[in-house]
mmCIF file of C-alpha atoms in Angstrom:
data_model
loop_
_atom_site.group_PDB
_atom_site.id
_atom_site.type_symbol
_atom_site.label_atom_id
_atom_site.label_comp_id
_atom_site.label_asym_id
_atom_site.label_seq_id
_atom_site.Cartn_x
_atom_site.Cartn_y
_atom_site.Cartn_z
ATOM 1 C CA MET O 146 8.789 -10.718 -56.801
ATOM 2 C CA GLY O 147 11.954 -10.928 -58.863
ATOM 3 C CA THR O 148 15.302 -12.620 -59.131
ATOM 4 C CA ILE O 149 18.681 -12.487 -57.465
ATOM 5 C CA LEU O 150 21.617 -12.194 -59.832
ATOM 6 C CA VAL O 151 24.802 -13.664 -58.385
ATOM 7 C CA GLN O 152 27.916 -12.957 -60.413
ATOM 8 C CA ASP O 153 31.401 -14.424 -60.012
ATOM 9 C CA GLU O 154 32.905 -11.258 -58.596
ATOM 10 C CA PRO O 155 35.490 -10.971 -55.812
ATOM 11 C CA GLY O 156 34.075 -12.272 -52.551
ATOM 12 C CA SER O 157 31.539 -14.659 -54.110
ATOM 13 C CA ILE O 158 32.006 -18.406 -54.070
ATOM 14 C CA ARG O 159 32.434 -20.730 -57.035
ATOM 15 C CA LEU O 160 30.726 -24.124 -57.096
ATOM 16 C CA GLU O 161 33.882 -26.192 -56.952
ATOM 17 C CA HIS O 162 34.451 -24.961 -53.382
ATOM 18 C CA PHE O 163 31.402 -26.838 -52.081
ATOM 19 C CA SER O 164 32.082 -30.015 -50.110
ATOM 20 C CA ARG O 165 29.874 -33.094 -49.971
ATOM 21 C CA ARG O 166 29.220 -32.387 -46.287
ATOM 22 C CA GLU O 167 27.993 -28.858 -47.046
ATOM 23 C CA PHE O 168 25.713 -30.142 -49.789
ATOM 24 C CA LEU O 169 24.149 -32.687 -47.426
ATOM 25 C CA GLN O 170 23.659 -29.995 -44.777
ATOM 26 C CA TRP O 171 21.882 -27.721 -47.240
ATOM 27 C CA SER O 172 19.805 -30.621 -48.541
ATOM 28 C CA ARG O 173 18.465 -31.182 -45.042
ATOM 29 C CA LYS O 174 17.556 -27.485 -44.887
ATOM 30 C CA GLY O 175 15.569 -27.714 -48.127
ATOM 31 C CA LEU O 176 18.172 -25.791 -50.155
ATOM 32 C CA ALA O 177 19.224 -28.562 -52.505
ATOM 33 C CA GLY O 178 17.176 -26.979 -55.307
ATOM 34 C CA LEU O 179 19.148 -23.763 -54.953
ATOM 35 C CA PHE O 180 22.429 -25.679 -55.229
ATOM 36 C CA ALA O 181 21.251 -27.738 -58.210
ATOM 37 C CA LEU O 182 20.106 -24.629 -60.082
ATOM 38 C CA ALA O 183 23.455 -22.964 -59.565
ATOM 39 C CA LEU O 184 25.295 -26.115 -60.642
ATOM 40 C CA LEU O 185 23.278 -26.401 -63.856
ATOM 41 C CA GLU O 186 23.820 -22.785 -64.824
ATOM 42 C CA HIS O 187 27.524 -23.045 -64.001
ATOM 43 C CA ALA O 188 27.856 -26.084 -66.289
ATOM 44 C CA GLN O 189 26.112 -24.161 -69.055
ATOM 45 C CA GLY O 190 28.418 -21.188 -68.596
ATOM 46 C CA LYS O 191 25.624 -18.897 -67.469
ATOM 47 C CA GLU O 192 25.262 -16.488 -64.590
ATOM 48 C CA ARG O 193 23.617 -17.998 -61.575
ATOM 49 C CA ILE O 194 20.093 -16.580 -61.361
ATOM 50 C CA ILE O 195 18.123 -17.800 -58.379
ATOM 51 C CA PRO O 196 14.346 -17.194 -58.402
ATOM 52 C CA ALA O 197 12.996 -15.263 -55.440
ATOM 53 C CA SER O 198 9.337 -16.027 -56.157
ATOM 54 C CA LYS O 199 9.278 -19.494 -54.584
ATOM 55 C CA ARG O 200 7.686 -19.345 -51.188
ATOM 56 C CA ALA O 201 7.563 -21.857 -48.370
ATOM 57 C CA GLY O 202 4.472 -24.045 -48.604
ATOM 58 C CA SER O 203 4.349 -24.080 -52.388
ATOM 59 C CA PRO O 204 4.346 -27.660 -53.762
ATOM 60 C CA ALA O 205 6.688 -26.570 -56.570
ATOM 61 C CA ALA O 206 9.196 -24.896 -54.273
ATOM 62 C CA GLU O 207 12.463 -26.832 -54.286
ATOM 63 C CA ASN O 208 14.378 -23.961 -52.698
ATOM 64 C CA GLU O 209 11.969 -22.365 -50.282
ATOM 65 C CA VAL O 210 12.204 -18.647 -49.657
ATOM 66 C CA PRO O 211 10.706 -17.585 -46.303
ATOM 67 C CA GLU O 212 8.073 -14.871 -46.347
ATOM 68 C CA LYS O 213 9.592 -12.779 -43.583
ATOM 69 C CA GLY O 214 12.519 -12.688 -41.203
ATOM 70 C CA ARG O 215 13.183 -11.627 -37.617
ATOM 71 C CA VAL O 216 16.439 -10.205 -36.272
ATOM 72 C CA LEU O 217 17.902 -12.675 -33.765
ATOM 73 C CA ASP O 218 20.765 -10.622 -32.333
ATOM 74 C CA ASN O 219 20.803 -7.108 -30.918
ATOM 75 C CA THR O 220 21.624 -5.779 -34.392
ATOM 76 C CA LEU O 221 21.680 -7.117 -37.950
ATOM 77 C CA SER O 222 23.988 -5.715 -40.625
ATOM 78 C CA ILE O 223 22.690 -5.401 -44.206
ATOM 79 C CA TYR O 224 25.401 -5.540 -46.891
ATOM 80 C CA LYS O 225 25.585 -4.535 -50.562
ATOM 81 C CA ARG O 226 26.613 -8.075 -51.520
ATOM 82 C CA PRO O 227 26.277 -11.463 -49.754
ATOM 83 C CA SER O 228 29.624 -11.023 -48.009
ATOM 84 C CA PHE O 229 30.805 -9.694 -44.648
ATOM 85 C CA SER O 230 33.489 -7.781 -46.552
ATOM 86 C CA ALA O 231 30.931 -5.847 -48.623
ATOM 87 C CA GLY O 232 29.797 -2.307 -47.903
ATOM 88 C CA LEU O 233 27.245 -1.751 -45.148
ATOM 89 C CA VAL O 234 23.905 -0.295 -46.306
ATOM 90 C CA ASN O 235 21.730 -0.546 -43.197
ATOM 91 C CA MET O 236 21.459 -1.801 -39.652
ATOM 92 C CA TYR O 237 18.378 -3.480 -38.129
ATOM 93 C CA TRP O 238 17.666 -4.077 -34.457
ATOM 94 C CA ARG O 239 16.522 -7.092 -32.468
ATOM 95 C CA ASP O 240 13.033 -8.462 -33.221
ATOM 96 C CA LEU O 241 12.499 -6.208 -36.243
ATOM 97 C CA ILE O 242 10.360 -8.011 -38.841
ATOM 98 C CA PHE O 243 11.128 -7.544 -42.550
ATOM 99 C CA PRO O 244 10.339 -9.164 -45.921
ATOM 100 C CA ILE O 245 12.749 -11.723 -47.364
ATOM 101 C CA ASN O 246 12.862 -11.261 -51.138
ATOM 102 C CA GLY O 247 15.208 -14.071 -52.060
ATOM 103 C CA ILE O 248 17.936 -16.493 -51.092
ATOM 104 C CA THR O 249 21.455 -16.905 -52.452
ATOM 105 C CA ILE O 250 24.931 -18.217 -51.690
ATOM 106 C CA GLY O 251 27.666 -15.862 -50.530
ATOM 107 C CA ASP O 252 31.421 -16.025 -50.123
ATOM 108 C CA GLN O 253 33.496 -18.631 -48.303
ATOM 109 C CA TYR O 254 32.991 -17.245 -44.795
ATOM 110 C CA PRO O 255 31.558 -18.643 -42.616
ATOM 111 C CA THR O 256 32.385 -22.052 -44.055
ATOM 112 C CA HIS O 257 29.590 -23.879 -42.201
ATOM 113 C CA ASN O 258 26.814 -21.664 -43.590
ATOM 114 C CA ARG O 259 27.062 -19.683 -46.835
ATOM 115 C CA VAL O 260 23.364 -18.938 -47.220
ATOM 116 C CA TRP O 261 22.292 -15.273 -47.374
ATOM 117 C CA TYR O 262 18.909 -13.568 -47.667
ATOM 118 C CA LEU O 263 18.009 -10.585 -49.836
ATOM 119 C CA ILE O 264 16.350 -8.292 -47.296
ATOM 120 C CA ASN O 265 13.699 -5.702 -48.090
ATOM 121 C CA ASN O 266 15.165 -5.353 -51.616
ATOM 122 C CA GLU O 267 17.981 -3.216 -50.209
ATOM 123 C CA GLY O 268 20.793 -5.607 -49.356
ATOM 124 C CA TYR O 269 21.894 -8.963 -47.984
ATOM 125 C CA ALA O 270 21.898 -10.426 -44.473
ATOM 126 C CA HIS O 271 23.539 -13.659 -43.369
ATOM 127 C CA SER O 272 20.919 -16.343 -42.691
ATOM 128 C CA GLY O 273 22.511 -17.348 -39.389
ATOM 129 C CA LYS O 274 21.395 -14.058 -37.863
ATOM 130 C CA VAL O 275 17.804 -14.225 -39.165
ATOM 131 C CA GLN O 276 14.878 -16.371 -38.054
ATOM 132 C CA PRO O 277 12.551 -17.160 -40.971
ATOM 133 C CA VAL O 278 9.000 -16.431 -39.836
ATOM 134 C CA ALA O 279 5.462 -16.096 -41.153
ATOM 135 C CA VAL O 280 2.215 -14.484 -40.026
ATOM 136 C CA ARG O 281 -0.614 -16.981 -39.616
ATOM 137 C CA TYR O 282 -3.701 -16.038 -37.627
ATOM 138 C CA ASN O 283 -5.890 -18.770 -36.141
ATOM 139 C CA GLU O 284 -9.532 -19.154 -35.238
ATOM 140 C CA PRO O 285 -9.635 -19.101 -31.402
ATOM 141 C CA LEU O 286 -11.161 -22.071 -29.650
ATOM 142 C CA ALA O 287 -14.129 -21.458 -27.366
ATOM 143 C CA SER O 288 -12.994 -24.177 -24.974
ATOM 144 C CA LEU O 289 -10.158 -26.651 -24.504
ATOM 145 C CA PRO O 290 -10.081 -30.385 -23.800
ATOM 146 C CA LYS O 291 -9.856 -31.375 -20.162
ATOM 147 C CA GLY O 292 -6.271 -30.974 -19.037
ATOM 148 C CA GLY O 293 -5.419 -28.597 -21.883
ATOM 149 C CA MET O 294 -3.402 -29.081 -25.058
ATOM 150 C CA LEU O 295 -0.306 -27.921 -26.919
ATOM 151 C CA ALA O 296 -0.371 -24.778 -29.056
ATOM 152 C CA GLU O 297 2.230 -23.317 -31.426
ATOM 153 C CA VAL O 298 3.021 -19.629 -31.940
ATOM 154 C CA THR O 299 2.300 -18.762 -35.598
ATOM 155 C CA VAL O 300 3.332 -15.097 -35.697
ATOM 156 C CA PRO O 301 6.893 -13.679 -35.487
ATOM 157 C CA TYR O 302 6.360 -13.020 -31.790
ATOM 158 C CA THR O 303 3.558 -12.345 -29.350
ATOM 159 C CA ASP O 304 3.704 -10.645 -25.957
ATOM 160 C CA ALA O 305 2.108 -12.682 -23.187
ATOM 161 C CA VAL O 306 0.454 -10.698 -20.383
ATOM 162 C CA ARG O 307 -0.279 -11.412 -16.750
ATOM 163 C CA ASP O 308 -3.903 -10.227 -16.736
ATOM 164 C CA PRO O 309 -5.666 -9.126 -19.964
ATOM 165 C CA ASN O 310 -8.205 -7.141 -17.930
ATOM 166 C CA ARG O 311 -5.586 -5.109 -16.048
ATOM 167 C CA PRO O 312 -3.347 -3.400 -18.642
ATOM 168 C CA GLN O 313 -2.489 -0.715 -16.095
ATOM 169 C CA ARG O 314 -0.371 -3.180 -14.079
ATOM 170 C CA TYR O 315 3.297 -2.240 -13.943
ATOM 171 C CA ASP O 316 4.147 -5.878 -14.709
ATOM 172 C CA TYR O 317 1.425 -6.296 -17.367
ATOM 173 C CA PHE O 318 3.777 -7.895 -19.903
ATOM 174 C CA ALA O 319 5.116 -11.274 -18.801
ATOM 175 C CA TYR O 320 7.072 -12.808 -21.687
ATOM 176 C CA ARG O 321 7.695 -12.498 -25.387
ATOM 177 C CA LEU O 322 6.943 -15.804 -27.118
ATOM 178 C CA TYR O 323 8.561 -16.452 -30.489
ATOM 179 C CA TYR O 324 7.521 -18.024 -33.775
ATOM 180 C CA SER O 325 7.177 -21.817 -33.897
ATOM 181 C CA THR O 326 7.663 -22.328 -30.149
ATOM 182 C CA VAL O 327 5.128 -24.579 -28.421
ATOM 183 C CA TYR O 328 3.343 -24.168 -25.073
ATOM 184 C CA TRP O 329 0.747 -26.020 -23.034
ATOM 185 C CA ILE O 330 -2.486 -24.020 -22.893
ATOM 186 C CA GLU O 331 -4.937 -24.869 -20.117
ATOM 187 C CA ASP O 332 -7.888 -22.511 -20.350
ATOM 188 C CA VAL O 333 -9.653 -19.853 -22.445
ATOM 189 C CA LEU O 334 -10.389 -16.313 -21.277
ATOM 190 C CA ASN O 335 -12.518 -13.618 -22.894
ATOM 191 C CA ASP O 336 -11.443 -10.174 -21.720
ATOM 192 C CA LYS O 337 -13.736 -7.179 -21.207
ATOM 193 C CA LYS O 338 -13.336 -6.151 -24.848
ATOM 194 C CA GLY O 339 -14.270 -9.578 -26.149
ATOM 195 C CA GLN O 340 -10.758 -10.618 -27.166
ATOM 196 C CA ARG O 341 -9.934 -14.276 -26.543
ATOM 197 C CA TRP O 342 -6.783 -15.437 -24.725
ATOM 198 C CA TYR O 343 -5.222 -18.782 -23.832
ATOM 199 C CA ARG O 344 -3.876 -19.328 -20.327
ATOM 200 C CA VAL O 345 -0.402 -20.768 -19.890
ATOM 201 C CA ASN O 346 0.932 -21.975 -16.534
ATOM 202 C CA ASP O 347 4.694 -21.700 -16.169
ATOM 203 C CA ASP O 348 5.524 -24.708 -13.983
ATOM 204 C CA LYS O 349 9.127 -23.560 -13.550
ATOM 205 C CA LEU O 350 8.537 -20.004 -12.361
ATOM 206 C CA LYS O 351 5.131 -20.831 -10.882
ATOM 207 C CA ILE O 352 3.296 -18.007 -12.649
ATOM 208 C CA THR O 353 0.342 -17.783 -15.004
ATOM 209 C CA TYR O 354 0.153 -15.652 -18.134
ATOM 210 C CA PHE O 355 -2.141 -15.209 -21.122
ATOM 211 C CA VAL O 356 -1.439 -15.268 -24.866
ATOM 212 C CA THR O 357 -3.583 -13.823 -27.678
ATOM 213 C CA ALA O 358 -5.521 -16.830 -28.976
ATOM 214 C CA GLU O 359 -5.298 -15.757 -32.636
ATOM 215 C CA HIS O 360 -1.517 -15.996 -32.400
ATOM 216 C CA MET O 361 -1.486 -19.683 -31.424
ATOM 217 C CA ARG O 362 -2.372 -22.791 -33.394
ATOM 218 C CA PRO O 363 -3.724 -25.632 -31.262
ATOM 219 C CA VAL O 364 -1.812 -28.845 -31.952
ATOM 220 C CA THR O 365 -4.042 -31.863 -32.553
ATOM 221 C CA PRO O 366 -3.305 -35.238 -30.903
ATOM 222 C CA GLU O 367 -2.638 -36.707 -34.357
ATOM 223 C CA GLU O 368 0.334 -34.387 -34.783
#
């Protein structure tokens, strides 16, 4: 854990540049605490220090910092500062999972989203190119209600397969399912090794595939 120190150096943004519309957008994203902290420290003439120890799910977290991130595009550039004009320190590739150590506000571009993440304690990545994710394993169900039920992916991604008992198939892998997406599961299968899978029927492509049960959280009717 630690802190992010954001100084008023060239390329960073000062608080008076924020519009009411931007503030409301960030409030809806749960980042109002980050803005308020920066505003208070600016009024006191201090450097803006944004804690990186607040994690999503904590009752005290006003500005939630995701646990991990996933690269959305083919590549993700990591910069020395939260600015596209800063020096490049690393390049990540699509679907790579990495720790997010903190959250801060960068320069004036892009104007619609100035939120950046401190990545792997080595540099900054723009939040628009990162999916915040977590790793949550679930207790597999032994059976499902008649007709099936919804289930949510709770890991960064999971690879669905066509037949868990035939890994030698050339088309063994069917799809890659991503964090927080929801699917209708219709049955439970135990493979030859004792691992439990949920069956998903794709009504559009008319195919069936299986997903590791531990990677999916069944959604209750109350939800």
